[in-house]
Amino acid sequence: MTIALVDCNSFYCSVETSFQPWLRDRPVCVSSSNDGCVVARNDHAKKIGIKMSQPVFELRHLVEQNKLILFSSNYELYQSLSNRVMAILESQAPRSFCYSIDESFCALDGIADPLGWAQETQAMIKQRLGLDVGVGISNTATLAKLANWAAKKWKAQTGCVVDLRDPVRRDRLLNYAPVNEVWGIGRRLTEHLGGLGINTAWQLASADPKFLRRHFNVNVERTARELLGVACIDISDTGTGRKQMIISSRSFGQRITTLEPLLEAVASFVSIAAAKLRLQGSLANCIQVFARASPFASGQPYSASRIIALPAPTDDTRDLLSAAVGGLRDLYRPGVEFAKAGIVLSQFSQRGAITGDLFAPAPRRNSDALMAVMDSINARQGRGSIRLARDTATGPWKMHRQFLTPPYTTSWDALPKARC
DNA sequence: TCTGGGGTCCTAGGACCC
DNA sequence: TCTGGGGTCCTAGGACCC
């Protein structure tokens, strides 16, 4: 099978500059929520030494001197552009599987000229959305990722498209590529592998699979086999489909020491997660609530969580919230400067596929209808238009987003005006 | 002053079964 | 001295991804 991995270059930065193209030749970064650290950089920013995950406070002087353009993450905008990229790929590829906000695996069944397909698709995305994509082509997902890495590394020579199906080319790249560039090999595994004398992708590929299985796990073994062209990862398993857990959490705009704003923040997280839960048609059997002080602060470190088994599977925001509130009251400690909190929904049942519990409390009347009305109003009028009283939508826990751009594609008022 | 958010998978080890 | 063998299920923690 021929697999193409299509991946947007510096996605968040490219989206921002596609609406402000006069910034394309300047160093541009996008920060995480709360403007905490760097999550995306364009090539110019990389060139002046901006590191991934670098704390934003270290870059303030560059921003003030106008040497660096910084944007707060505008996640709604990125998601909306991502949807458009994915729609193009769906129309172009026989099968495509969205893997993350900015990349997709495409199965090129029956495409006679994959390289030509890649160049055509690349041009189409550039023309319609103003975004640059890189394409890696090979026979396995892991090799397609590595081909994509090569395409970006040698952008000028490759036109950001690399076809790695030929074993001679493949082995040449495997010899060159450091093992940490292989998909699935992170920092810890790189250290561990290095200790065993495995430093390049080629050394990993040619290691004895039994040896890898013994020293690591089945994933490392699979990765090594994939590098030699033996498909072990099914790309149709990636991406879409129901989540097995739903997390909503945030670092706060300010430290919180009292219980009330903490409860309000958690109410907001529960509302967000419950809406996602209903959207995928699941019911949660378990909710976890956690809160912690900043691990970087000088004060007493504190981190706690409570896991609450729900009496019956539910997607009602009120039931989920009352469980979370109980857990939060239990873990709250006066005097702790809380920096972050969140909730995790898990152990899902499928709606309509549940055996009732004779001893469970009677379900709330009209719960489904009420939740459906809330969801439809919020879908039409914007998130938080209608909400539980505890979810105040404002408070000291709200994110800082000092450098936020307008929602260009999701609000009529913010449609970009002609300027160039 | 200041350090993201949201996911997945695997394994070891404990509890428990006969 | 010495304490079975084989199995399932669950969970915490660690690793990875973007």
Short mmCIF file of C-alpha atoms (C1' of nucleotides) in Angstrom, two decimals:
data_model
loop_
_atom_site.label_atom_id
_atom_site.label_comp_id
_atom_site.label_asym_id
_atom_site.label_seq_id
_atom_site.Cartn_x
_atom_site.Cartn_y
_atom_site.Cartn_z
CA MET A 1 0.00 0.00 0.00
CA THR A 2 1.13 3.54 -0.64
CA ILE A 3 0.63 5.97 2.21
CA ALA A 4 1.06 9.74 2.09
CA LEU A 5 1.39 11.81 5.23
CA VAL A 6 0.26 15.37 4.53
CA ASP A 7 1.28 17.84 7.21
CA CYS A 8 0.93 21.63 7.36
CA ASN A 9 4.16 23.54 7.87
CA SER A 10 4.27 25.52 11.16
CA PHE A 11 0.49 25.25 11.14
CA TYR A 12 -0.57 27.77 13.81
CA CYS A 13 1.90 30.37 12.55
CA SER A 14 0.90 29.79 8.94
CA VAL A 15 -2.77 30.30 9.76
CA GLU A 16 -2.01 33.59 11.49
CA THR A 17 0.14 34.84 8.62
CA SER A 18 -2.32 33.71 5.98
CA PHE A 19 -4.61 36.43 7.39
CA GLN A 20 -1.74 38.91 7.81
CA PRO A 21 0.53 38.02 4.89
CA TRP A 22 2.73 41.07 5.40
CA LEU A 23 4.13 39.23 8.46
CA ARG A 24 5.30 36.20 6.47
CA ASP A 25 8.92 37.28 6.29
CA ARG A 26 9.14 38.12 9.97
CA PRO A 27 9.83 35.78 12.89
CA VAL A 28 6.41 34.63 14.15
CA CYS A 29 5.47 32.48 17.16
CA VAL A 30 2.23 31.26 18.69
CA SER A 31 1.96 30.83 22.44
CA SER A 32 0.03 28.28 24.47
CA SER A 33 -3.02 29.27 26.46
CA ASN A 34 -2.29 31.88 29.12
CA ASP A 35 0.58 32.96 26.88
CA GLY A 36 2.69 30.50 28.83
CA CYS A 37 5.13 29.01 26.37
CA VAL A 38 5.83 28.74 22.64
CA VAL A 39 3.87 26.04 20.78
CA ALA A 40 4.57 27.02 17.16
CA ARG A 41 7.33 28.90 15.32
CA ASN A 42 7.84 29.80 11.69
CA ASP A 43 11.23 29.30 9.99
CA HIS A 44 12.33 32.87 10.70
CA ALA A 45 11.62 32.42 14.41
CA LYS A 46 13.56 29.15 14.43
CA LYS A 47 16.45 30.95 12.74
CA ILE A 48 16.72 33.56 15.49
CA GLY A 49 16.88 30.78 18.07
CA ILE A 50 13.34 30.59 19.47
CA LYS A 51 12.91 27.14 20.99
CA MET A 52 9.80 24.98 21.11
CA SER A 53 8.16 25.24 24.57
CA GLN A 54 10.28 28.25 25.48
CA PRO A 55 8.57 30.31 28.21
CA VAL A 56 7.03 33.46 26.79
CA PHE A 57 8.36 35.68 29.58
CA GLU A 58 11.86 35.04 28.22
CA LEU A 59 10.79 36.52 24.87
CA ARG A 60 9.00 39.65 26.07
CA HIS A 61 11.94 41.89 25.21
CA LEU A 62 12.03 40.61 21.61
CA VAL A 63 8.31 41.27 21.25
CA GLU A 64 8.64 44.75 22.71
CA GLN A 65 11.51 45.54 20.36
CA ASN A 66 9.35 44.31 17.48
CA LYS A 67 11.91 41.63 16.61
CA LEU A 68 9.37 38.87 17.15
CA ILE A 69 5.66 38.72 16.35
CA LEU A 70 3.76 36.76 19.00
CA PHE A 71 0.19 35.48 18.79
CA SER A 72 -1.92 33.89 21.53
CA SER A 73 -3.39 30.56 20.38
CA ASN A 74 -6.66 31.07 18.58
CA TYR A 75 -7.76 27.49 18.65
CA GLU A 76 -11.18 28.04 17.08
CA LEU A 77 -9.52 29.68 14.08
CA TYR A 78 -6.97 26.86 13.68
CA GLN A 79 -9.70 24.23 13.91
CA SER A 80 -11.74 26.00 11.27
CA LEU A 81 -8.78 26.10 8.84
CA SER A 82 -7.93 22.50 9.71
CA ASN A 83 -11.46 21.47 8.70
CA ARG A 84 -10.90 23.06 5.31
CA VAL A 85 -7.56 21.30 4.78
CA MET A 86 -9.15 17.97 5.74
CA ALA A 87 -12.06 18.57 3.37
CA ILE A 88 -9.64 19.08 0.47
CA LEU A 89 -7.74 15.90 1.36
CA GLU A 90 -10.97 13.94 1.58
CA SER A 91 -11.89 15.10 -1.88
CA GLN A 92 -8.44 14.33 -3.32
CA ALA A 93 -7.46 11.02 -1.71
CA PRO A 94 -9.21 7.66 -2.10
CA ARG A 95 -9.16 7.41 1.71
CA SER A 96 -7.88 9.89 4.27
CA PHE A 97 -7.57 9.69 8.03
CA CYS A 98 -7.19 12.86 10.06
CA TYR A 99 -4.42 12.19 12.58
CA SER A 100 -4.08 15.58 14.28
CA ILE A 101 -5.15 19.17 13.78
CA ASP A 102 -2.56 19.67 11.06
CA GLU A 103 -1.87 16.27 9.52
CA SER A 104 -3.61 13.44 7.79
CA PHE A 105 -2.67 9.99 6.50
CA CYS A 106 -3.91 9.37 2.96
CA ALA A 107 -4.12 5.88 1.46
CA LEU A 108 -3.26 6.31 -2.21
CA ASP A 109 -4.93 3.10 -3.45
CA GLY A 110 -5.05 3.11 -7.23
CA ILE A 111 -3.16 6.40 -7.65
CA ALA A 112 -0.69 5.71 -10.44
CA ASP A 113 1.61 8.66 -9.77
CA PRO A 114 1.80 9.42 -6.02
CA LEU A 115 4.44 12.10 -6.49
CA GLY A 116 2.25 13.95 -9.00
CA TRP A 117 -0.74 13.54 -6.69
CA ALA A 118 1.23 15.06 -3.83
CA GLN A 119 2.35 18.06 -5.86
CA GLU A 120 -1.15 18.68 -7.16
CA THR A 121 -2.68 18.46 -3.68
CA GLN A 122 0.00 20.71 -2.27
CA ALA A 123 -0.72 23.34 -4.92
CA MET A 124 -4.46 23.13 -4.31
CA ILE A 125 -4.13 23.72 -0.57
CA LYS A 126 -1.76 26.61 -1.21
CA GLN A 127 -4.09 28.20 -3.72
CA ARG A 128 -7.31 27.81 -1.74
CA LEU A 129 -6.05 28.39 1.81
CA GLY A 130 -2.63 29.99 1.50
CA LEU A 131 -1.10 27.20 3.59
CA ASP A 132 2.09 25.25 2.79
CA VAL A 133 2.02 21.51 3.32
CA GLY A 134 4.72 18.86 3.22
CA VAL A 135 4.04 15.36 1.91
CA GLY A 136 5.90 12.16 2.79
CA ILE A 137 5.17 9.06 0.73
CA SER A 138 6.06 5.45 1.51
CA ASN A 139 4.67 2.00 2.26
CA THR A 140 4.19 2.31 6.02
CA ALA A 141 2.93 5.06 8.30
CA THR A 142 6.26 5.34 10.14
CA LEU A 143 8.20 5.67 6.88
CA ALA A 144 5.71 8.22 5.54
CA LYS A 145 6.31 10.29 8.69
CA LEU A 146 10.07 10.03 8.19
CA ALA A 147 9.69 10.99 4.52
CA ASN A 148 7.71 14.02 5.66
CA TRP A 149 10.52 14.94 8.05
CA ALA A 150 12.99 14.77 5.16
CA ALA A 151 10.68 16.84 2.95
CA LYS A 152 10.71 19.64 5.52
CA LYS A 153 14.41 19.36 6.26
CA TRP A 154 15.34 19.74 2.60
CA LYS A 155 12.47 21.98 1.57
CA ALA A 156 14.29 23.75 -1.24
CA GLN A 157 15.63 20.59 -2.91
CA THR A 158 12.48 18.50 -2.50
CA GLY A 159 9.71 21.06 -2.96
CA CYS A 160 8.52 19.67 0.37
CA VAL A 161 7.55 16.30 -1.15
CA VAL A 162 9.59 13.11 -0.59
CA ASP A 163 8.80 9.68 -1.98
CA LEU A 164 10.54 6.97 0.02
CA ARG A 165 9.14 3.86 -1.63
CA ASP A 166 12.42 2.97 -3.33
CA PRO A 167 14.40 0.81 -0.81
CA VAL A 168 17.72 2.35 -1.83
CA ARG A 169 16.51 5.88 -1.08
CA ARG A 170 14.81 4.61 2.05
CA ASP A 171 17.96 3.02 3.44
CA ARG A 172 20.02 6.08 2.64
CA LEU A 173 17.67 8.23 4.69
CA LEU A 174 17.51 5.67 7.51
CA ASN A 175 21.29 5.84 7.74
CA TYR A 176 21.19 9.61 7.95
CA ALA A 177 18.25 10.14 10.30
CA PRO A 178 18.89 10.28 14.05
CA VAL A 179 16.71 7.79 15.91
CA ASN A 180 14.85 10.53 17.79
CA GLU A 181 13.33 11.71 14.50
CA VAL A 182 11.50 8.40 14.15
CA TRP A 183 7.78 8.55 14.98
CA GLY A 184 7.25 6.87 18.34
CA ILE A 185 10.80 7.37 19.62
CA GLY A 186 10.77 10.17 22.17
CA ARG A 187 13.32 11.54 24.57
CA ARG A 188 13.41 8.65 27.02
CA LEU A 189 13.60 5.95 24.41
CA THR A 190 16.32 7.87 22.57
CA GLU A 191 18.43 7.89 25.74
CA HIS A 192 17.76 4.24 26.42
CA LEU A 193 18.47 3.21 22.82
CA GLY A 194 21.63 5.32 22.77
CA GLY A 195 22.90 3.38 25.78
CA LEU A 196 22.54 0.23 23.71
CA GLY A 197 24.42 1.72 20.78
CA ILE A 198 21.35 2.50 18.68
CA ASN A 199 21.60 6.08 17.47
CA THR A 200 20.27 6.14 13.93
CA ALA A 201 17.02 5.06 12.34
CA TRP A 202 18.99 2.44 10.40
CA GLN A 203 20.44 0.94 13.60
CA LEU A 204 16.92 0.70 15.03
CA ALA A 205 15.57 -0.84 11.83
CA SER A 206 18.27 -3.48 11.73
CA ALA A 207 18.13 -4.40 15.42
CA ASP A 208 16.80 -7.85 16.30
CA PRO A 209 13.02 -7.53 16.88
CA LYS A 210 13.19 -10.02 19.77
CA PHE A 211 15.89 -7.92 21.39
CA LEU A 212 13.73 -4.78 21.07
CA ARG A 213 10.72 -6.60 22.44
CA ARG A 214 12.73 -7.79 25.43
CA HIS A 215 14.35 -4.45 26.25
CA PHE A 216 11.39 -2.20 25.40
CA ASN A 217 7.87 -3.11 24.33
CA VAL A 218 5.82 -4.19 21.40
CA ASN A 219 5.55 -0.62 20.08
CA VAL A 220 9.30 -0.25 19.63
CA GLU A 221 9.37 -3.60 17.87
CA ARG A 222 6.57 -2.48 15.55
CA THR A 223 8.33 0.80 14.84
CA ALA A 224 11.52 -1.02 13.82
CA ARG A 225 9.60 -3.35 11.51
CA GLU A 226 7.76 -0.40 9.97
CA LEU A 227 11.08 1.23 9.13
CA LEU A 228 11.89 -1.78 6.95
CA GLY A 229 8.58 -1.49 5.13
CA VAL A 230 6.59 -4.10 7.06
CA ALA A 231 3.25 -2.47 7.87
CA CYS A 232 2.31 -2.93 11.54
CA ILE A 233 0.23 0.20 12.06
CA ASP A 234 -3.19 0.46 10.47
CA ILE A 235 -3.76 4.09 9.51
CA SER A 236 -7.52 3.58 9.49
CA ASP A 237 -7.29 3.14 13.28
CA THR A 238 -5.98 6.69 13.71
CA GLY A 239 -7.87 9.84 14.32
CA THR A 240 -11.62 10.01 14.11
CA GLY A 241 -14.04 8.00 16.17
CA ARG A 242 -15.19 8.19 19.74
CA LYS A 243 -12.74 9.29 22.39
CA GLN A 244 -12.11 6.97 25.30
CA MET A 245 -11.57 9.86 27.65
CA ILE A 246 -12.42 13.55 27.55
CA ILE A 247 -10.26 16.04 29.39
CA SER A 248 -10.93 19.68 30.11
CA SER A 249 -8.35 21.58 32.10
CA ARG A 250 -6.65 24.97 32.19
CA SER A 251 -3.90 26.81 33.92
CA PHE A 252 -5.41 29.86 35.60
CA GLY A 253 -4.81 33.47 34.65
CA GLN A 254 -4.00 34.12 38.33
CA ARG A 255 -3.27 31.94 41.34
CA ILE A 256 -6.40 30.95 43.26
CA THR A 257 -6.48 30.37 47.01
CA THR A 258 -10.20 30.29 47.82
CA LEU A 259 -12.68 27.55 47.08
CA GLU A 260 -15.38 29.54 45.30
CA PRO A 261 -13.49 30.52 42.12
CA LEU A 262 -12.04 27.03 42.01
CA LEU A 263 -15.58 25.65 41.94
CA GLU A 264 -16.53 28.08 39.19
CA ALA A 265 -13.55 27.03 37.09
CA VAL A 266 -14.37 23.35 37.52
CA ALA A 267 -18.01 24.06 36.61
CA SER A 268 -16.81 25.54 33.37
CA PHE A 269 -14.56 22.52 32.65
CA VAL A 270 -17.40 20.10 33.36
CA SER A 271 -19.69 22.01 30.98
CA ILE A 272 -17.14 21.90 28.17
CA ALA A 273 -16.40 18.20 28.63
CA ALA A 274 -20.06 17.21 29.05
CA ALA A 275 -20.98 18.91 25.78
CA LYS A 276 -18.22 16.94 24.01
CA LEU A 277 -19.46 13.78 25.68
CA ARG A 278 -23.00 14.30 24.38
CA LEU A 279 -21.71 15.17 20.93
CA GLN A 280 -20.12 11.73 20.61
CA GLY A 281 -23.17 10.00 22.11
CA SER A 282 -21.40 8.56 25.14
CA LEU A 283 -22.27 8.36 28.83
CA ALA A 284 -19.55 8.62 31.47
CA ASN A 285 -19.25 6.19 34.35
CA CYS A 286 -16.39 7.99 35.99
CA ILE A 287 -15.22 11.53 36.57
CA GLN A 288 -11.87 12.60 37.94
CA VAL A 289 -11.21 16.09 39.27
CA PHE A 290 -7.73 17.43 39.92
CA ALA A 291 -6.12 20.66 41.05
CA ARG A 292 -2.55 21.65 41.71
CA ALA A 293 -0.21 24.43 42.66
CA SER A 294 2.41 25.51 40.15
CA PRO A 295 5.32 23.04 40.14
CA PHE A 296 7.56 26.05 39.48
CA ALA A 297 6.41 28.12 42.42
CA SER A 298 8.53 28.45 45.54
CA GLY A 299 5.63 27.66 47.89
CA GLN A 300 4.48 24.29 49.14
CA PRO A 301 3.99 21.94 46.18
CA TYR A 302 0.52 20.45 46.04
CA SER A 303 -1.23 18.25 43.55
CA ALA A 304 -4.29 16.17 44.24
CA SER A 305 -7.04 14.37 42.43
CA ARG A 306 -10.20 12.49 43.28
CA ILE A 307 -11.78 9.80 41.15
CA ILE A 308 -15.54 9.49 41.53
CA ALA A 309 -17.47 6.50 40.22
CA LEU A 310 -20.86 7.81 39.13
CA PRO A 311 -23.94 6.01 40.50
CA ALA A 312 -25.23 5.56 36.96
CA PRO A 313 -23.75 6.37 33.54
CA THR A 314 -24.70 9.94 32.63
CA ASP A 315 -24.14 12.84 30.25
CA ASP A 316 -26.11 15.33 32.34
CA THR A 317 -23.91 18.32 33.18
CA ARG A 318 -25.62 18.66 36.57
CA ASP A 319 -24.84 15.11 37.68
CA LEU A 320 -21.26 15.35 36.49
CA LEU A 321 -20.83 18.71 38.18
CA SER A 322 -22.19 17.62 41.54
CA ALA A 323 -19.77 14.68 41.56
CA ALA A 324 -16.88 16.97 40.62
CA VAL A 325 -17.82 19.53 43.27
CA GLY A 326 -17.78 16.83 45.95
CA GLY A 327 -14.31 15.73 44.85
CA LEU A 328 -13.02 19.27 44.67
CA ARG A 329 -14.25 20.18 48.17
CA ASP A 330 -12.45 17.11 49.42
CA LEU A 331 -9.10 17.91 47.84
CA TYR A 332 -9.18 21.67 48.46
CA ARG A 333 -6.59 22.93 50.95
CA PRO A 334 -6.70 26.49 52.29
CA GLY A 335 -3.41 28.29 51.79
CA VAL A 336 -2.45 26.45 48.60
CA GLU A 337 -1.95 28.74 45.62
CA PHE A 338 -3.75 26.77 42.93
CA ALA A 339 -2.41 27.27 39.41
CA LYS A 340 -4.35 24.68 37.45
CA ALA A 341 -7.35 22.40 37.68
CA GLY A 342 -9.26 20.11 35.41
CA ILE A 343 -11.56 17.17 35.02
CA VAL A 344 -11.39 13.87 33.14
CA LEU A 345 -14.43 11.93 31.99
CA SER A 346 -13.83 8.23 31.35
CA GLN A 347 -15.22 4.70 31.29
CA PHE A 348 -17.80 5.47 28.65
CA SER A 349 -20.90 3.52 27.81
CA GLN A 350 -22.66 3.83 24.52
CA ARG A 351 -25.99 5.62 24.77
CA GLY A 352 -28.79 3.11 24.25
CA ALA A 353 -26.58 0.11 24.99
CA ILE A 354 -26.81 0.05 28.75
CA THR A 355 -28.25 -2.48 31.11
CA GLY A 356 -30.07 -0.52 33.79
CA ASP A 357 -29.17 -0.86 37.45
CA LEU A 358 -32.13 -1.87 39.58
CA PHE A 359 -30.68 -0.04 42.58
CA ALA A 360 -29.43 3.10 40.84
CA PRO A 361 -31.19 6.34 41.69
CA ALA A 362 -34.03 7.26 39.37
CA PRO A 363 -32.74 9.37 36.45
CA ARG A 364 -33.63 13.05 36.33
CA ARG A 365 -36.81 13.77 34.42
CA ASN A 366 -36.38 15.39 31.01
CA SER A 367 -32.62 15.39 31.33
CA ASP A 368 -32.07 14.56 27.65
CA ALA A 369 -34.42 17.26 26.46
CA LEU A 370 -32.84 19.90 28.67
CA MET A 371 -29.30 19.02 27.62
CA ALA A 372 -30.34 18.97 23.96
CA VAL A 373 -31.80 22.47 24.28
CA MET A 374 -28.66 23.75 26.00
CA ASP A 375 -26.45 22.24 23.32
CA SER A 376 -28.49 23.61 20.47
CA ILE A 377 -28.61 27.13 21.92
CA ASN A 378 -24.88 27.08 22.56
CA ALA A 379 -24.20 25.73 19.08
CA ARG A 380 -26.18 28.59 17.56
CA GLN A 381 -25.28 31.45 19.88
CA GLY A 382 -21.78 30.46 20.96
CA ARG A 383 -20.39 28.41 23.80
CA GLY A 384 -21.55 29.50 27.24
CA SER A 385 -24.62 31.41 26.01
CA ILE A 386 -26.68 29.25 28.33
CA ARG A 387 -25.01 27.54 31.28
CA LEU A 388 -25.33 26.41 34.84
CA ALA A 389 -25.36 29.17 37.44
CA ARG A 390 -22.13 27.95 38.98
CA ASP A 391 -20.38 28.36 35.61
CA THR A 392 -19.86 32.12 35.77
CA ALA A 393 -17.84 32.41 32.54
CA THR A 394 -15.62 35.03 34.13
CA GLY A 395 -13.24 34.98 37.03
CA PRO A 396 -9.60 35.12 38.03
CA TRP A 397 -9.08 31.66 36.53
CA LYS A 398 -9.80 32.83 32.98
CA MET A 399 -6.94 32.61 30.50
CA HIS A 400 -4.71 35.47 29.53
CA ARG A 401 -4.67 35.88 25.77
CA GLN A 402 -2.97 39.16 25.29
CA PHE A 403 -2.04 38.66 21.64
CA LEU A 404 -5.23 37.11 20.31
CA THR A 405 -6.23 37.59 16.69
CA PRO A 406 -9.88 37.96 15.61
CA PRO A 407 -12.00 34.86 14.78
CA TYR A 408 -11.59 35.60 11.06
CA THR A 409 -13.55 32.61 9.83
CA THR A 410 -16.10 32.04 12.58
CA SER A 411 -17.67 35.45 13.12
CA TRP A 412 -19.21 37.75 10.50
CA ASP A 413 -17.87 40.79 12.33
CA ALA A 414 -14.32 39.54 12.05
CA LEU A 415 -14.17 38.73 8.35
CA PRO A 416 -10.81 39.97 7.07
CA LYS A 417 -10.95 43.13 4.97
CA ALA A 418 -8.93 43.61 1.81
CA ARG A 419 -5.60 45.21 2.54
CA CYS A 420 -2.94 43.95 0.13
"C1'" DT B 1 5.33 37.81 38.23
"C1'" DC B 2 5.65 34.36 34.12
"C1'" DT B 3 6.44 27.39 32.15
"C1'" DG B 4 -0.18 24.33 27.47
"C1'" DG B 5 -3.96 21.22 26.61
"C1'" DG B 6 -5.75 16.94 24.95
"C1'" DG B 7 -5.15 12.51 23.78
"C1'" DT B 8 -3.41 7.10 23.11
"C1'" DC B 9 -1.22 2.75 24.26
"C1'" DC B 10 1.52 -0.58 27.02
"C1'" DT B 11 3.26 -2.83 31.14
"C1'" DA B 12 4.00 -4.18 35.82
"C1'" DG B 13 2.03 -5.45 39.74
"C1'" DG B 14 -1.74 -6.32 42.92
"C1'" DA B 15 -6.11 -8.58 43.88
"C1'" DC B 16 -8.55 -12.30 43.12
"C1'" DC B 17 -10.12 -16.84 41.05
"C1'" DC B 18 -9.79 -22.17 40.96
"C1'" DT C 1 16.11 -23.64 53.68
"C1'" DC C 2 11.69 -25.09 51.43
"C1'" DT C 3 5.24 -22.23 50.45
"C1'" DG C 4 1.86 -24.25 42.90
"C1'" DG C 5 0.47 -23.11 38.51
"C1'" DG C 6 -2.27 -20.79 35.58
"C1'" DG C 7 -5.37 -17.43 34.67
"C1'" DT C 8 -8.27 -12.68 34.52
"C1'" DC C 9 -9.15 -8.02 35.57
"C1'" DC C 10 -8.00 -3.54 37.10
"C1'" DT C 11 -5.14 0.46 37.87
"C1'" DA C 12 -1.21 3.54 38.24
"C1'" DG C 13 2.41 5.11 35.97
"C1'" DG C 14 5.27 5.80 32.12
"C1'" DA C 15 6.02 6.47 27.49
"C1'" DC C 16 4.61 8.54 23.29
"C1'" DC C 17 2.02 11.85 19.95
"C1'" DC C 18 0.49 16.71 18.26
#
